[in-house]
Short mmCIF file of C-alpha atoms and ligand atoms in Angstrom, two decimals:
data_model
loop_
_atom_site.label_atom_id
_atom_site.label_comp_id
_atom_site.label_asym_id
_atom_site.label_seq_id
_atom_site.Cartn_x
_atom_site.Cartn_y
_atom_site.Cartn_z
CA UNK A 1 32.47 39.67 -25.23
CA UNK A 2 28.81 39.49 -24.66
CA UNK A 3 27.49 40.70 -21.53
CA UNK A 4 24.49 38.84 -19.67
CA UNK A 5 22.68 40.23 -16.75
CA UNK A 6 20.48 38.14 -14.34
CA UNK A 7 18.85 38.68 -10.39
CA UNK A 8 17.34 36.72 -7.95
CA UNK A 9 15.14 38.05 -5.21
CA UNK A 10 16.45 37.83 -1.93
CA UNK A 11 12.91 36.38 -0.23
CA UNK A 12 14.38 33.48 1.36
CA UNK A 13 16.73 31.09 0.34
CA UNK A 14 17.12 28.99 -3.50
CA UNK A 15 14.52 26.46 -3.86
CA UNK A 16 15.19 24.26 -6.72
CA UNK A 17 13.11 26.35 -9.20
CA UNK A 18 15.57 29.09 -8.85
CA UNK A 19 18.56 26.52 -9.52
CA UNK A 20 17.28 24.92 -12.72
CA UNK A 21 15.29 27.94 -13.86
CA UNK A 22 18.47 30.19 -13.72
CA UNK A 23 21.88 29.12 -11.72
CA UNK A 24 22.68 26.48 -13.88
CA UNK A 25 22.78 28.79 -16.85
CA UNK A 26 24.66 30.70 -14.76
CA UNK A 27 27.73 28.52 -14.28
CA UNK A 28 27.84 27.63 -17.96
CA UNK A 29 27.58 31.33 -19.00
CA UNK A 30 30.19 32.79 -16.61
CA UNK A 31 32.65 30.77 -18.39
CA UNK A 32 31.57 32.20 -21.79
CA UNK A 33 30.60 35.92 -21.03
CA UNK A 34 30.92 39.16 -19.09
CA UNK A 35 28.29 37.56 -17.09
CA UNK A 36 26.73 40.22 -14.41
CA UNK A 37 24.57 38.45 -11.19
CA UNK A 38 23.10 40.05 -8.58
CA UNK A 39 20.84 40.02 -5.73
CA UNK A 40 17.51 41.94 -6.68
CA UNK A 41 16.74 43.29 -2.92
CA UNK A 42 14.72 46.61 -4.38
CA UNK A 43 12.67 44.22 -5.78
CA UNK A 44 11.92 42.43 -2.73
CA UNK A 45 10.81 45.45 -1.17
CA UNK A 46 7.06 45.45 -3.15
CA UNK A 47 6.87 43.20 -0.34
CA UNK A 48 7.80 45.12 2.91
CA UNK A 49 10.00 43.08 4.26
CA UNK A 50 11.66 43.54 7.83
CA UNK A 51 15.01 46.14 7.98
CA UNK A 52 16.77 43.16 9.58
CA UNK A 53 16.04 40.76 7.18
CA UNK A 54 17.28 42.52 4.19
CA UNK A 55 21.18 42.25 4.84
CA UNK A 56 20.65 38.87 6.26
CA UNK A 57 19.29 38.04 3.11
CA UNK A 58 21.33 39.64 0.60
CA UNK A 59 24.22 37.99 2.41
CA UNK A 60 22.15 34.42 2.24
CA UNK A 61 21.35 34.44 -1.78
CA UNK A 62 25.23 35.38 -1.63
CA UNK A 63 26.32 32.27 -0.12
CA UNK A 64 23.67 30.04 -2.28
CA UNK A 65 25.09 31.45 -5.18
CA UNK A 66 28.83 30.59 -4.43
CA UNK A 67 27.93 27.34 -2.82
CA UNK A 68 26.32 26.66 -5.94
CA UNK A 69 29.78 27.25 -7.90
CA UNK A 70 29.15 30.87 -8.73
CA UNK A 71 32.83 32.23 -9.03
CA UNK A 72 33.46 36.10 -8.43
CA UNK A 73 36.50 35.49 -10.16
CA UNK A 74 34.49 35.12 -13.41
CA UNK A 75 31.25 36.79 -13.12
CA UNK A 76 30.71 40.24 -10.81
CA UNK A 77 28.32 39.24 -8.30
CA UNK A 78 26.47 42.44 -6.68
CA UNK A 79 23.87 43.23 -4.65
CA UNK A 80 20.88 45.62 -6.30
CA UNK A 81 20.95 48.39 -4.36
CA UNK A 82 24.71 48.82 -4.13
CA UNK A 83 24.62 50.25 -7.66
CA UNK A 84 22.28 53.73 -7.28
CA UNK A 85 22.59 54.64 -11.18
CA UNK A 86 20.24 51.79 -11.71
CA UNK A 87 17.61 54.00 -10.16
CA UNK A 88 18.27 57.19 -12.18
CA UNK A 89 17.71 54.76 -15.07
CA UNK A 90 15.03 53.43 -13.74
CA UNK A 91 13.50 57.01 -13.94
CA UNK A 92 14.31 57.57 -17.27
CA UNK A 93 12.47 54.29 -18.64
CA UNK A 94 9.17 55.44 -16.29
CA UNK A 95 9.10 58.59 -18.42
CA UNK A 96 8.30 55.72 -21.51
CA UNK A 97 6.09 53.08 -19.56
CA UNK A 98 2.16 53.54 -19.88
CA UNK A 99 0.01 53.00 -17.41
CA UNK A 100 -2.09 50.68 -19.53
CA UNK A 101 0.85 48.14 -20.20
CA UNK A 102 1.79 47.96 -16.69
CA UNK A 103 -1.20 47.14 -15.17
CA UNK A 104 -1.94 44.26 -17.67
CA UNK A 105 1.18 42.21 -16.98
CA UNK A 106 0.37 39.12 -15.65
CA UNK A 107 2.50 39.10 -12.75
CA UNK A 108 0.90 42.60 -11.47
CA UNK A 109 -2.50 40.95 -11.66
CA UNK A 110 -1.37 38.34 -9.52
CA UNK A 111 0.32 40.13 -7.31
CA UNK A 112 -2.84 42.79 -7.08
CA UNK A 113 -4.87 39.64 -6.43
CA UNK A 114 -2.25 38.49 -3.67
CA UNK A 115 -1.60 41.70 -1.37
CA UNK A 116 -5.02 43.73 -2.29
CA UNK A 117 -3.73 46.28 0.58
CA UNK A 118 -0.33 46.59 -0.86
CA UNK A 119 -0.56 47.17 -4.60
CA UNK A 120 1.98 49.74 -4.28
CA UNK A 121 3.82 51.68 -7.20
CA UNK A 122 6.67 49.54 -6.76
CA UNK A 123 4.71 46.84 -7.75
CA UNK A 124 3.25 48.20 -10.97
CA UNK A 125 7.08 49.42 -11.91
CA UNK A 126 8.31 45.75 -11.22
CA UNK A 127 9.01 45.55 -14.98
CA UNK A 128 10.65 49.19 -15.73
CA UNK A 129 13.19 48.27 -12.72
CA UNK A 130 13.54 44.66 -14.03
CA UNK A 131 14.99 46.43 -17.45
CA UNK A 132 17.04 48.86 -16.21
CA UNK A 133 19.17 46.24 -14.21
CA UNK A 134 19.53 45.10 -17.26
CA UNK A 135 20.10 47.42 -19.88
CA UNK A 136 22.04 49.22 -17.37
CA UNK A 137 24.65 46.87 -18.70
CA UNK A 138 23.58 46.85 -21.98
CA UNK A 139 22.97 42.76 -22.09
CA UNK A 140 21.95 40.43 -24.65
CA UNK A 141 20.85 37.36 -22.49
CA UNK A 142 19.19 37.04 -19.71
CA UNK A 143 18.94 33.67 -18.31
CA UNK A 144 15.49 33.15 -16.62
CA UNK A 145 12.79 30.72 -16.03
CA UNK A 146 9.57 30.92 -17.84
CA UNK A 147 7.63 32.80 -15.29
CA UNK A 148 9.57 36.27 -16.26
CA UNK A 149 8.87 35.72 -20.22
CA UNK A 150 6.85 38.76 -19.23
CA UNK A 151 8.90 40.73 -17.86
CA UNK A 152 11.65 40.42 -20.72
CA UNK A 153 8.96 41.28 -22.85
CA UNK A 154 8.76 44.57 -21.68
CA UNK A 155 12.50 45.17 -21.24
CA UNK A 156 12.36 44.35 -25.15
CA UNK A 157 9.86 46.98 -25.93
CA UNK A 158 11.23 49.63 -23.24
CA UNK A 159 15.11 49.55 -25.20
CA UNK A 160 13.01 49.49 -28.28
CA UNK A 161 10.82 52.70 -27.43
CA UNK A 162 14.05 53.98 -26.18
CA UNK A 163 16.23 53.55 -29.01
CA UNK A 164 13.11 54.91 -31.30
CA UNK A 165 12.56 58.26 -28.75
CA UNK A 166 15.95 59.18 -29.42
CA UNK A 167 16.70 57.63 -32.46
CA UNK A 168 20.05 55.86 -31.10
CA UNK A 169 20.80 51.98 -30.83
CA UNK A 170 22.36 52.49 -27.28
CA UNK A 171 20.22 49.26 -25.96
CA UNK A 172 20.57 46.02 -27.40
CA UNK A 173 17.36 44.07 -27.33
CA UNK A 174 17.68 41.48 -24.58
CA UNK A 175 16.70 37.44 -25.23
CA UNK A 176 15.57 35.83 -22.24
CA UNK A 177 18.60 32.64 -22.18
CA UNK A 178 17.66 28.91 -21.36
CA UNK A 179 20.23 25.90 -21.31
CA UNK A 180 17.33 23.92 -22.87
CA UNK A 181 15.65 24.82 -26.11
CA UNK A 182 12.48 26.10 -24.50
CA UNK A 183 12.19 28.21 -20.87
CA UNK A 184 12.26 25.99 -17.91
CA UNK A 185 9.45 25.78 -15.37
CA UNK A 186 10.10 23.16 -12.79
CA UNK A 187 6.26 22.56 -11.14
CA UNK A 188 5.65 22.01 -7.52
CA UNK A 189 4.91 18.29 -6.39
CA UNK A 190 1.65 19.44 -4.88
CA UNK A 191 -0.60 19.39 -7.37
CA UNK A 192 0.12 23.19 -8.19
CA UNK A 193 1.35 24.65 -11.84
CA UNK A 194 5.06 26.07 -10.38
CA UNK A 195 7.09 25.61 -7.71
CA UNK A 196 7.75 28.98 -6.04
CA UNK A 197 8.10 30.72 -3.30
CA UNK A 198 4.21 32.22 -2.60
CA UNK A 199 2.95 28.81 -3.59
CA UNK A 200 4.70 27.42 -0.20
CA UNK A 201 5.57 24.25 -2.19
CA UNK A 202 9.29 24.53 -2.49
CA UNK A 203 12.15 22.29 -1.85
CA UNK A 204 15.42 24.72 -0.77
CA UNK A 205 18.71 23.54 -1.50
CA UNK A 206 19.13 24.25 2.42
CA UNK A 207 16.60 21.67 3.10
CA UNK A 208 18.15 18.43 4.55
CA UNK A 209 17.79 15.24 3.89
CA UNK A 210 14.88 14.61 5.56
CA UNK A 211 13.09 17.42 4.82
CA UNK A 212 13.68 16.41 1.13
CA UNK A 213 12.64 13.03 1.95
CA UNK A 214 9.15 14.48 3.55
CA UNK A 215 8.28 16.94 0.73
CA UNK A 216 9.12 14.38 -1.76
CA UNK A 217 6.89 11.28 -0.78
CA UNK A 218 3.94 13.99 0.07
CA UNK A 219 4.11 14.60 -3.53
CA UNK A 220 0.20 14.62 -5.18
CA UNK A 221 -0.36 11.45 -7.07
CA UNK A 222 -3.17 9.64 -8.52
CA UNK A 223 -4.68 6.29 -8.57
CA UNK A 224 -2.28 5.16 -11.09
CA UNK A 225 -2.84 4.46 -15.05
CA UNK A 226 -5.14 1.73 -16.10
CA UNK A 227 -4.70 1.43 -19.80
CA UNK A 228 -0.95 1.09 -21.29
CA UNK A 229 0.61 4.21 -22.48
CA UNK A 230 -1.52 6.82 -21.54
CA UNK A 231 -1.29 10.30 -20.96
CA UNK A 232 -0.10 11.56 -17.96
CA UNK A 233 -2.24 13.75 -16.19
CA UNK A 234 -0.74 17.11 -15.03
CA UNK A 235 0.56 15.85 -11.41
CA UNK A 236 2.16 12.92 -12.67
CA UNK A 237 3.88 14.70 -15.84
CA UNK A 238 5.33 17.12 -12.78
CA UNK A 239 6.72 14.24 -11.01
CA UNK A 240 8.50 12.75 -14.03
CA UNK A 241 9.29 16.50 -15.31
CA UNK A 242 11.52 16.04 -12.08
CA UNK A 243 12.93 13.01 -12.59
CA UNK A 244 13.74 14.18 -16.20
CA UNK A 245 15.53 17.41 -13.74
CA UNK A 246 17.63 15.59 -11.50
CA UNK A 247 17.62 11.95 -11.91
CA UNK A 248 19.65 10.06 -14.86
CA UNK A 249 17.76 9.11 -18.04
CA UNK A 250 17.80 5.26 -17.00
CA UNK A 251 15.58 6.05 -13.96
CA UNK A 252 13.53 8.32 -16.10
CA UNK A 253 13.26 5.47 -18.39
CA UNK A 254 12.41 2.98 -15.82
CA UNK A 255 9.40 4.84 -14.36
CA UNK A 256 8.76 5.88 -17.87
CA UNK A 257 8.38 1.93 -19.22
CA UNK A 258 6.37 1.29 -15.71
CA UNK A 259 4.04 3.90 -16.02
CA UNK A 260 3.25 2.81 -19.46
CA UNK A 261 2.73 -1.02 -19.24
CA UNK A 262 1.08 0.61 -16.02
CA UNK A 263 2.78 -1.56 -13.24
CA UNK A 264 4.39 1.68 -11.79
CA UNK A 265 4.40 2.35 -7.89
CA UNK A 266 4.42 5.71 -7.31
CA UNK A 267 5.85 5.16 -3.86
CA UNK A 268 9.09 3.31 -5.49
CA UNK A 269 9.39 6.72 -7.71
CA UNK A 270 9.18 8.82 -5.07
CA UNK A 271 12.16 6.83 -3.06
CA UNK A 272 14.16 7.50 -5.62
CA UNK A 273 13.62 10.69 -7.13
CA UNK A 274 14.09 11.93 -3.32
CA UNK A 275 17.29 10.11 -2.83
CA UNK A 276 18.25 11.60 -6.45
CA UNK A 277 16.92 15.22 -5.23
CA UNK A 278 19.18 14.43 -1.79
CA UNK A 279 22.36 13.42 -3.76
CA UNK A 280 22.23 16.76 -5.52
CA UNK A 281 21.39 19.20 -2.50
CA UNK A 282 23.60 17.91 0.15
CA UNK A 283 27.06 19.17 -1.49
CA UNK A 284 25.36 22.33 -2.47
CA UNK A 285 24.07 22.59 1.54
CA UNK A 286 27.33 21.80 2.89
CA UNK A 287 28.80 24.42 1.08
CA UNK A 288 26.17 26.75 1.79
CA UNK A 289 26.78 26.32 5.36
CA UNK A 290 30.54 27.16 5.22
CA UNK A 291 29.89 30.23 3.11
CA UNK A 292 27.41 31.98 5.13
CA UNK A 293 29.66 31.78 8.20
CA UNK A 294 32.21 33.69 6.50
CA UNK A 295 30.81 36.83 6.71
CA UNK A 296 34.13 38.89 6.14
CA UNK A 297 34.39 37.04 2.75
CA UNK A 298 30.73 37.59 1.59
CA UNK A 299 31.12 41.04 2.28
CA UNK A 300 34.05 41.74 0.29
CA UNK A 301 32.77 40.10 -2.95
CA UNK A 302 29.44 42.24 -3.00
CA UNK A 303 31.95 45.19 -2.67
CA UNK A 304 34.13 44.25 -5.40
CA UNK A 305 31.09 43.63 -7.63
CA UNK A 306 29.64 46.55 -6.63
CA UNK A 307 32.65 48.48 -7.57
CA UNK A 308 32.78 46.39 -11.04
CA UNK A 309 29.01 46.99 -11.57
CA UNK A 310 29.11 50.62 -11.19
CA UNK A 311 31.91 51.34 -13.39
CA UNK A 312 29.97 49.36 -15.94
CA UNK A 313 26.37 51.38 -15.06
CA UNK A 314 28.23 54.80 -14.79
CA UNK A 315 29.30 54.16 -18.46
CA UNK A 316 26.02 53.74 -19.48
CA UNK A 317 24.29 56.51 -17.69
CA UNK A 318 26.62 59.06 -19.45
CA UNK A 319 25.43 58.03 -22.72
CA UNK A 320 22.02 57.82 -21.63
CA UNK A 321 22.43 61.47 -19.78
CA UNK A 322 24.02 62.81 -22.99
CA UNK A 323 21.26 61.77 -25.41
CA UNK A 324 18.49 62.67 -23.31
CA UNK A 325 20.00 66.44 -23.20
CA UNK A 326 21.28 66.79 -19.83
CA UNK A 327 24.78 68.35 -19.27
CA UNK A 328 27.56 66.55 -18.24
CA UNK A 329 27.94 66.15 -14.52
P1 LIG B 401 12.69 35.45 -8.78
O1 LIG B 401 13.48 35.88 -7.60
O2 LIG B 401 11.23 35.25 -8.60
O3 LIG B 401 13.27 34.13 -9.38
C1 LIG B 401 14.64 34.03 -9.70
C2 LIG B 401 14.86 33.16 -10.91
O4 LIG B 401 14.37 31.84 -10.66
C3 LIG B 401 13.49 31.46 -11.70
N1 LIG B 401 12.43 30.58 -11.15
C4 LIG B 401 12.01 29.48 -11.78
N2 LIG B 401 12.39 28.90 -12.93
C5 LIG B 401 11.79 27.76 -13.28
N3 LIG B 401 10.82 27.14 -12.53
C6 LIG B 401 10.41 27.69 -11.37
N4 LIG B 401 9.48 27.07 -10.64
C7 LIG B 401 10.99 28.92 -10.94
N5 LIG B 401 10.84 29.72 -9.87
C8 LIG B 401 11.72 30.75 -10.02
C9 LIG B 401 12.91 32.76 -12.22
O5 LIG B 401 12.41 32.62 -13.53
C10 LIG B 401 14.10 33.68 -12.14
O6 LIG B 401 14.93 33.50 -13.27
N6 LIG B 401 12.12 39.53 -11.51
C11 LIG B 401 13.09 38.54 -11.13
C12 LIG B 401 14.36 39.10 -10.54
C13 LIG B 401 15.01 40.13 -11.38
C14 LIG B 401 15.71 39.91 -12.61
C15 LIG B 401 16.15 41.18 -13.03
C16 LIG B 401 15.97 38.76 -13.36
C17 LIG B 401 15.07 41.46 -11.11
N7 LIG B 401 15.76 42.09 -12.11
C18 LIG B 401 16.90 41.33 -14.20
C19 LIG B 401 16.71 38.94 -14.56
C20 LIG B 401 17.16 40.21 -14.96
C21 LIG B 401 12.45 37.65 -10.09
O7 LIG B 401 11.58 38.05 -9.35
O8 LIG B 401 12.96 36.44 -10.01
#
């Protein structure tokens, strides 16, 4: 069976990015492969965050991802940095990254541009650890949204320049997986390109229903088309991207016909596509709240998977330990 690897930062909770940019490939895939998802709290650290936030939030992202129908029972779901032979790995694929290529990814120059008093090694690494969580399982998809085409990019070429060092196929190259035939971006109803987490533009499937309701009919607008069938201009096409997301394809059509004979009120689109947004969230929150006050059970599945993941990353390290010349520990 194919294995798939995937991670989510534990920086707060799910918005809906995360959800349609990766979970919802995850429940299809854990039904169709040896499907590995974990919590990607070395990452987070690039960051500083607080020592007492990091196990509350590993253990949050763990709830979110069960709530959202995430079963342990089908994929392993760990947490990063219970599974230390990603690190030695990690070394081993710094040996092969070049300065040069690091510091031109895009999301280092943003990130540089973000925190100027933190660009920390970490940061410029951000890729090499990215690939080792996931050739550390040797996968072939890895479902992500469009922001990390980057990244898999470089996981490509670092199991490539492996492979070619040594002249073994030990990694598989690994193909970024969407449910849709091109990478999903959901955008952020303020007027910005994506929804995410630095933007401050996000809508959490913890939010409730009338925090959806506010964020929703804040969303940027314009003064509305003039001439019949148009183009849409960037903040509108976002708003109907998220129809298209979460409402059904008559709504979608609705707005759709409005906006183009041009007798659409954004308002009235903006009722619904929160009550839409609402109808999909609440379930997911409800669950989310049960899960994260069962602390005994959270605990236990990020040791199981970490058990599971290790076995899995031990394998691999003894390979990689044998064809780089080391002796056998
Ligand atoms: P992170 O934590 O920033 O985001 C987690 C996942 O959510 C997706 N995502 C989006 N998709 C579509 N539209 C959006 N607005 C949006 N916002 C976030 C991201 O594409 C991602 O799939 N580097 C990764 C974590 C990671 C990882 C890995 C992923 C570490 N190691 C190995 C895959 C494999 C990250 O920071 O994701």
């Amino acid at each position: 069976m194919e294995t798939v690897v995937s991670g989510i930062r534990p920086t707060g909770n799910l918005h809906l990015g995360n959800y349609f940019g990766a979970v919802k490939s995850f429940l299809q895939m854990q039904n169709e492969y040896n499907c590995y998802f974990f919590i990607a709290d070395w990452h987070s650290l690039t960051t500083h965050p607080k020592p007492a936030d990091i196990v509350k939030s590993a253990r949050t992202i763990l709830a979110e991802y069960l709530a959202c129908g995430i079963d342990p029972e089908k994929a392993t779901i760990y947490i990063q940095s219970d599974v230390k032979e990603v690190l030695e790995l990690y070394l081993y694929l710094n040996m092969n990254a070049y300065l040069g290529e690091l510091e031109r990814t895009t999301s280092f120059k943003d990130k540089a541009r973000k925190q100027p008093d933190n660009v920390n090694a970490g940061l410029l690494t951000y890729p090499t650890l990215m690939a080792a969580d996931i050739l550390m399982h040797k996968a072939v998809k890895v479902p992500v949204g469009k922001d990390q085409e980057q990244n898999m990019e470089m996981a490509r070429k670092f199991a490539r320049r492996f492979n070619t060092m040594y002249g073994t196929e030990i990694f598989p190259e690994p193909a970024s997986f969407s449910l849709s035939d091109k990478a999903v971006k959901v955008p952020g109803l303020d007027g910005s390109g994506k929804m995410g987490k630095s933007e401050g533009n996000c809508i959490y499937l913890m939010d409730d229903a009338e925090t959806v309701r506010k964020k929703v009919m804040k969303a940027v607008t314009d003064a509305g088309p003039t001439t019949p069938n148009s183009e849409k201009p960037e903040v509108i096409q976002n708003l109907f991207t998220f129809l298209d997301i979460v409402s059904t394809k008559d709504t979608y059509d609705y707005f759709n016909e409005k906006y183009n004979d041009c007798s659409i009120r954004y308002g009235d689109l903006k009722k619904q596509l929160a009550a839409d947004v609402v109808a999909f969230t609440e379930p997911i929150r409800e669950r989310i709240l049960e899960f994260s006050s069962d602390t005994q059970l959270l605990d236990k599945i990020a040791k199981t998977g970490a058990e599971k993941s290790s076995e899995s990353a031990a394998k691999t390290l003894k390979e990689v330990r044998q064809i780089i010349g080391f002796r056998e520990i």
